[in-house]
mmCIF file of N, CA and C in Angstrom:
data_model
loop_
_atom_site.group_PDB
_atom_site.id
_atom_site.type_symbol
_atom_site.label_atom_id
_atom_site.label_comp_id
_atom_site.label_asym_id
_atom_site.label_seq_id
_atom_site.Cartn_x
_atom_site.Cartn_y
_atom_site.Cartn_z
ATOM 1 N N MET A 1 122.726 53.609 114.821
ATOM 2 C CA MET A 1 123.594 53.122 113.447
ATOM 3 C C MET A 1 124.842 54.206 113.268
ATOM 4 N N VAL A 2 126.014 53.518 112.714
ATOM 5 C CA VAL A 2 127.562 54.140 112.956
ATOM 6 C C VAL A 2 127.189 54.991 111.783
ATOM 7 N N SER A 3 127.759 56.056 111.807
ATOM 8 C CA SER A 3 127.903 57.087 110.811
ATOM 9 C C SER A 3 129.165 56.483 109.822
ATOM 10 N N ARG A 4 129.209 56.287 108.236
ATOM 11 C CA ARG A 4 130.105 56.259 107.781
ATOM 12 C C ARG A 4 130.748 57.477 106.793
ATOM 13 N N ARG A 5 130.824 58.527 107.719
ATOM 14 C CA ARG A 5 130.728 59.811 107.379
ATOM 15 C C ARG A 5 131.943 60.113 108.405
ATOM 16 N N PRO A 6 133.407 60.383 107.921
ATOM 17 C CA PRO A 6 134.184 60.906 108.845
ATOM 18 C C PRO A 6 134.068 62.522 109.137
ATOM 19 N N ALA A 7 134.682 63.123 109.910
ATOM 20 C CA ALA A 7 134.621 64.484 110.281
ATOM 21 C C ALA A 7 135.595 64.956 109.466
ATOM 22 N N VAL A 8 135.342 66.361 108.999
ATOM 23 C CA VAL A 8 136.235 66.907 108.078
ATOM 24 C C VAL A 8 137.757 66.856 108.713
ATOM 25 N N GLU A 9 137.957 66.888 109.779
ATOM 26 C CA GLU A 9 139.556 67.310 110.260
ATOM 27 C C GLU A 9 140.284 65.677 110.363
ATOM 28 N N ASN A 10 139.455 64.851 109.949
ATOM 29 C CA ASN A 10 140.229 63.371 109.934
ATOM 30 C C ASN A 10 140.496 62.927 108.468
ATOM 31 N N LEU A 11 140.291 63.879 107.894
ATOM 32 C CA LEU A 11 140.380 63.352 106.224
ATOM 33 C C LEU A 11 141.836 62.836 105.700
ATOM 34 N N GLN A 12 142.710 63.254 106.599
ATOM 35 C CA GLN A 12 144.098 62.939 106.164
ATOM 36 C C GLN A 12 144.383 61.509 105.821
ATOM 37 N N ASN A 13 143.145 60.646 106.811
ATOM 38 C CA ASN A 13 143.585 59.061 106.716
ATOM 39 C C ASN A 13 143.117 58.635 105.675
ATOM 40 N N PHE A 14 142.455 59.261 104.824
ATOM 41 C CA PHE A 14 141.372 58.564 103.556
ATOM 42 C C PHE A 14 141.982 58.726 102.530
ATOM 43 N N LEU A 15 141.764 57.977 101.611
ATOM 44 C CA LEU A 15 142.407 58.231 100.124
ATOM 45 C C LEU A 15 140.728 58.015 99.121
ATOM 46 N N ARG A 16 140.884 59.080 98.312
ATOM 47 C CA ARG A 16 139.875 59.418 96.989
ATOM 48 C C ARG A 16 139.718 57.900 96.561
ATOM 49 N N ILE A 17 138.902 57.679 95.912
ATOM 50 C CA ILE A 17 138.643 56.325 94.975
ATOM 51 C C ILE A 17 139.635 56.195 94.109
ATOM 52 N N SER A 18 140.222 57.342 93.147
ATOM 53 C CA SER A 18 140.668 57.210 91.896
ATOM 54 C C SER A 18 142.519 56.772 92.947
ATOM 55 N N GLU A 19 142.488 57.368 94.024
ATOM 56 C CA GLU A 19 144.310 57.118 94.533
ATOM 57 C C GLU A 19 143.937 55.529 95.054
ATOM 58 N N ALA A 20 142.863 55.415 96.113
ATOM 59 C CA ALA A 20 142.797 53.982 96.891
ATOM 60 C C ALA A 20 142.965 53.072 95.607
ATOM 61 N N ALA A 21 142.295 53.274 93.957
ATOM 62 C CA ALA A 21 142.506 52.221 93.318
ATOM 63 C C ALA A 21 143.825 52.051 92.665
ATOM 64 N N GLU A 22 144.571 53.478 92.666
ATOM 65 C CA GLU A 22 146.107 53.275 92.149
ATOM 66 C C GLU A 22 147.007 52.466 93.092
ATOM 67 N N TYR A 23 146.315 52.817 94.561
ATOM 68 C CA TYR A 23 147.341 52.013 95.576
ATOM 69 C C TYR A 23 147.172 50.542 95.184
ATOM 70 N N LEU A 24 145.884 50.325 95.184
ATOM 71 C CA LEU A 24 146.136 48.636 95.184
ATOM 72 C C LEU A 24 146.252 48.076 93.824
ATOM 73 N N GLY A 25 146.289 48.949 92.797
ATOM 74 C CA GLY A 25 146.980 48.170 91.399
ATOM 75 C C GLY A 25 145.466 47.810 90.831
ATOM 76 N N VAL A 26 144.494 48.603 90.861
ATOM 77 C CA VAL A 26 142.950 47.923 90.389
ATOM 78 C C VAL A 26 142.496 49.288 89.686
ATOM 79 N N SER A 27 141.051 49.280 89.016
ATOM 80 C CA SER A 27 140.137 50.560 88.575
ATOM 81 C C SER A 27 139.287 50.806 89.722
ATOM 82 N N PRO A 28 138.858 51.961 89.314
ATOM 83 C CA PRO A 28 138.015 52.663 90.303
ATOM 84 C C PRO A 28 136.707 51.791 90.544
ATOM 85 N N ASN A 29 136.568 51.093 89.269
ATOM 86 C CA ASN A 29 135.375 50.270 89.222
ATOM 87 C C ASN A 29 135.229 49.392 89.650
ATOM 88 N N THR A 30 136.532 48.423 89.870
ATOM 89 C CA THR A 30 136.999 47.389 90.705
ATOM 90 C C THR A 30 136.359 47.719 92.413
ATOM 91 N N LEU A 31 136.658 48.685 92.410
ATOM 92 C CA LEU A 31 136.645 49.221 93.924
ATOM 93 C C LEU A 31 135.333 49.579 93.973
ATOM 94 N N ARG A 32 134.645 50.090 93.343
ATOM 95 C CA ARG A 32 133.168 50.176 93.504
ATOM 96 C C ARG A 32 132.596 48.903 93.964
ATOM 97 N N ASN A 33 132.926 47.877 92.781
ATOM 98 C CA ASN A 33 132.186 46.337 92.764
ATOM 99 C C ASN A 33 132.608 45.401 94.120
ATOM 100 N N TRP A 34 134.321 45.799 94.572
ATOM 101 C CA TRP A 34 134.181 45.071 95.945
ATOM 102 C C TRP A 34 133.200 45.917 96.999
ATOM 103 N N GLU A 35 133.311 47.288 96.903
ATOM 104 C CA GLU A 35 132.175 47.865 97.891
ATOM 105 C C GLU A 35 130.806 47.259 97.965
ATOM 106 N N ASN A 36 130.518 46.964 96.869
ATOM 107 C CA ASN A 36 128.765 46.738 96.604
ATOM 108 C C ASN A 36 128.773 44.774 97.283
ATOM 109 N N ALA A 37 130.182 44.273 97.111
ATOM 110 C CA ALA A 37 130.381 42.798 97.477
ATOM 111 C C ALA A 37 130.624 42.548 98.795
ATOM 112 N N LYS A 38 130.935 44.298 99.232
ATOM 113 C CA LYS A 38 130.782 44.206 100.952
ATOM 114 C C LYS A 38 132.292 43.373 101.480
ATOM 115 N N LYS A 39 133.043 43.661 100.097
ATOM 116 C CA LYS A 39 134.511 43.053 100.562
ATOM 117 C C LYS A 39 135.673 44.291 101.115
ATOM 118 N N ILE A 40 135.020 45.288 100.921
ATOM 119 C CA ILE A 40 135.642 46.722 101.855
ATOM 120 C C ILE A 40 134.713 48.025 101.770
ATOM 121 N N ALA A 41 134.830 48.842 102.805
ATOM 122 C CA ALA A 41 133.696 49.850 103.224
ATOM 123 C C ALA A 41 134.215 50.909 102.707
ATOM 124 N N ALA A 42 133.606 51.534 101.964
ATOM 125 C CA ALA A 42 133.595 53.095 101.226
ATOM 126 C C ALA A 42 133.002 54.025 102.776
ATOM 127 N N HIS A 43 133.725 54.742 103.186
ATOM 128 C CA HIS A 43 132.964 56.064 103.710
ATOM 129 C C HIS A 43 132.689 57.383 102.504
ATOM 130 N N ARG A 44 132.132 57.815 103.181
ATOM 131 C CA ARG A 44 131.328 59.273 102.397
ATOM 132 C C ARG A 44 132.000 60.355 103.082
ATOM 133 N N HIS A 45 132.542 61.425 102.179
ATOM 134 C CA HIS A 45 132.623 62.482 102.298
ATOM 135 C C HIS A 45 131.575 63.106 102.940
ATOM 136 N N PRO A 46 131.816 64.227 103.807
ATOM 137 C CA PRO A 46 131.200 64.637 104.688
ATOM 138 C C PRO A 46 130.169 65.953 104.025
ATOM 139 N N VAL A 47 131.148 66.535 103.194
ATOM 140 C CA VAL A 47 130.458 67.235 102.230
ATOM 141 C C VAL A 47 130.232 67.060 100.983
ATOM 142 N N ASN A 48 130.970 66.489 100.035
ATOM 143 C CA ASN A 48 130.496 66.372 98.303
ATOM 144 C C ASN A 48 130.087 64.996 98.540
ATOM 145 N N ASP A 49 129.983 63.911 99.408
ATOM 146 C CA ASP A 49 129.531 62.573 99.655
ATOM 147 C C ASP A 49 130.145 61.641 98.419
ATOM 148 N N TYR A 50 131.374 61.905 98.447
ATOM 149 C CA TYR A 50 132.535 60.944 97.384
ATOM 150 C C TYR A 50 132.784 60.135 98.416
ATOM 151 N N ARG A 51 132.901 58.883 97.685
ATOM 152 C CA ARG A 51 133.606 57.751 98.441
ATOM 153 C C ARG A 51 134.778 57.911 98.893
ATOM 154 N N LEU A 52 135.393 57.447 100.308
ATOM 155 C CA LEU A 52 136.659 57.680 100.776
ATOM 156 C C LEU A 52 136.815 56.375 101.265
ATOM 157 N N PHE A 53 138.253 55.859 101.320
ATOM 158 C CA PHE A 53 138.812 54.572 101.749
ATOM 159 C C PHE A 53 139.616 55.088 102.956
ATOM 160 N N LYS A 54 140.053 54.344 103.759
ATOM 161 C CA LYS A 54 140.674 54.182 105.198
ATOM 162 C C LYS A 54 141.998 53.770 104.700
ATOM 163 N N GLN A 55 142.952 54.303 104.742
ATOM 164 C CA GLN A 55 144.521 53.566 104.599
ATOM 165 C C GLN A 55 144.713 52.353 104.929
ATOM 166 N N GLU A 56 144.155 52.222 106.484
ATOM 167 C CA GLU A 56 144.778 51.058 107.066
ATOM 168 C C GLU A 56 143.567 49.766 106.685
ATOM 169 N N GLU A 57 142.354 50.169 106.238
ATOM 170 C CA GLU A 57 141.852 49.429 105.621
ATOM 171 C C GLU A 57 141.847 48.415 104.117
ATOM 172 N N LEU A 58 142.482 49.676 103.627
ATOM 173 C CA LEU A 58 143.377 49.430 102.374
ATOM 174 C C LEU A 58 144.663 48.145 102.418
ATOM 175 N N ASP A 59 145.397 48.537 103.414
ATOM 176 C CA ASP A 59 146.496 47.798 103.830
ATOM 177 C C ASP A 59 146.292 46.288 103.920
ATOM 178 N N ALA A 60 144.941 46.230 104.987
ATOM 179 C CA ALA A 60 144.374 44.823 105.236
ATOM 180 C C ALA A 60 144.077 44.165 103.702
ATOM 181 N N LEU A 61 143.073 45.290 102.909
ATOM 182 C CA LEU A 61 142.825 44.241 101.887
ATOM 183 C C LEU A 61 144.140 44.121 101.270
ATOM 184 N N LEU A 62 144.927 44.813 100.855
ATOM 185 C CA LEU A 62 146.131 44.341 100.365
ATOM 186 C C LEU A 62 146.954 43.013 100.338
ATOM 187 N N SER A 63 146.757 43.043 101.730
ATOM 188 C CA SER A 63 147.515 41.821 102.481
ATOM 189 C C SER A 63 146.819 40.531 102.151
ATOM 190 N N GLN A 64 145.477 40.884 102.453
ATOM 191 C CA GLN A 64 144.607 39.774 101.898
ATOM 192 C C GLN A 64 144.870 38.897 100.253
ATOM 193 N N LEU A 65 144.927 40.290 99.495
ATOM 194 C CA LEU A 65 145.033 39.812 98.254
ATOM 195 C C LEU A 65 146.214 39.122 97.683
ATOM 196 N N GLN A 66 147.392 39.366 98.539
ATOM 197 C CA GLN A 66 148.512 38.648 98.245
ATOM 198 C C GLN A 66 148.937 37.229 98.834
ATOM 199 N N GLU A 67 148.043 37.061 99.665
ATOM 200 C CA GLU A 67 148.013 35.689 100.249
ATOM 201 C C GLU A 67 147.954 34.959 99.196
ATOM 202 N N PRO A 68 148.457 33.719 99.618
ATOM 203 C CA PRO A 68 148.243 32.886 97.751
ATOM 204 C C PRO A 68 147.023 31.902 98.520
ATOM 205 N N ARG A 69 146.318 31.476 97.179
ATOM 206 C CA ARG A 69 145.172 31.044 97.014
ATOM 207 C C ARG A 69 145.216 29.408 97.367
ATOM 208 N N LYS A 70 144.221 28.814 98.291
ATOM 209 C CA LYS A 70 144.069 27.572 98.195
ATOM 210 C C LYS A 70 143.715 26.834 97.097
ATOM 211 N N PRO A 71 144.325 25.430 96.492
ATOM 212 C CA PRO A 71 143.837 25.294 95.269
ATOM 213 C C PRO A 71 143.003 24.465 95.412
ATOM 214 N N SER A 72 141.658 24.805 94.436
ATOM 215 C CA SER A 72 140.189 24.239 94.476
ATOM 216 C C SER A 72 140.307 23.081 93.992
ATOM 217 N N LYS A 73 139.242 22.112 95.065
ATOM 218 C CA LYS A 73 139.547 20.606 94.083
ATOM 219 C C LYS A 73 138.405 20.587 93.047
ATOM 220 N N LYS A 74 138.802 20.035 91.996
ATOM 221 C CA LYS A 74 138.233 19.940 90.685
ATOM 222 C C LYS A 74 137.500 18.448 90.640
ATOM 223 N N ALA A 75 136.186 18.346 90.164
ATOM 224 C CA ALA A 75 135.889 16.764 90.271
ATOM 225 C C ALA A 75 136.597 16.065 88.952
ATOM 226 N N LYS A 76 136.928 14.917 89.120
ATOM 227 C CA LYS A 76 137.614 14.341 88.278
ATOM 228 C C LYS A 76 136.557 13.097 87.138
#
């Protein structure tokens, strides 16, 4: 099983949940919901167990959110 706990020396590439939420323009609760829905992976701080988010994963999610949605087909 792969650990979701980054080494202490590698924490500079991670944002805390409040920082990540501000970066994406959403609330921290939205990020928690997205984590529960498996839309984004949260890593855990090795000392205090806080949620941490990788900058590159946030960038990927942000570009995915900015893509235009396909129109849904509605029943007539």
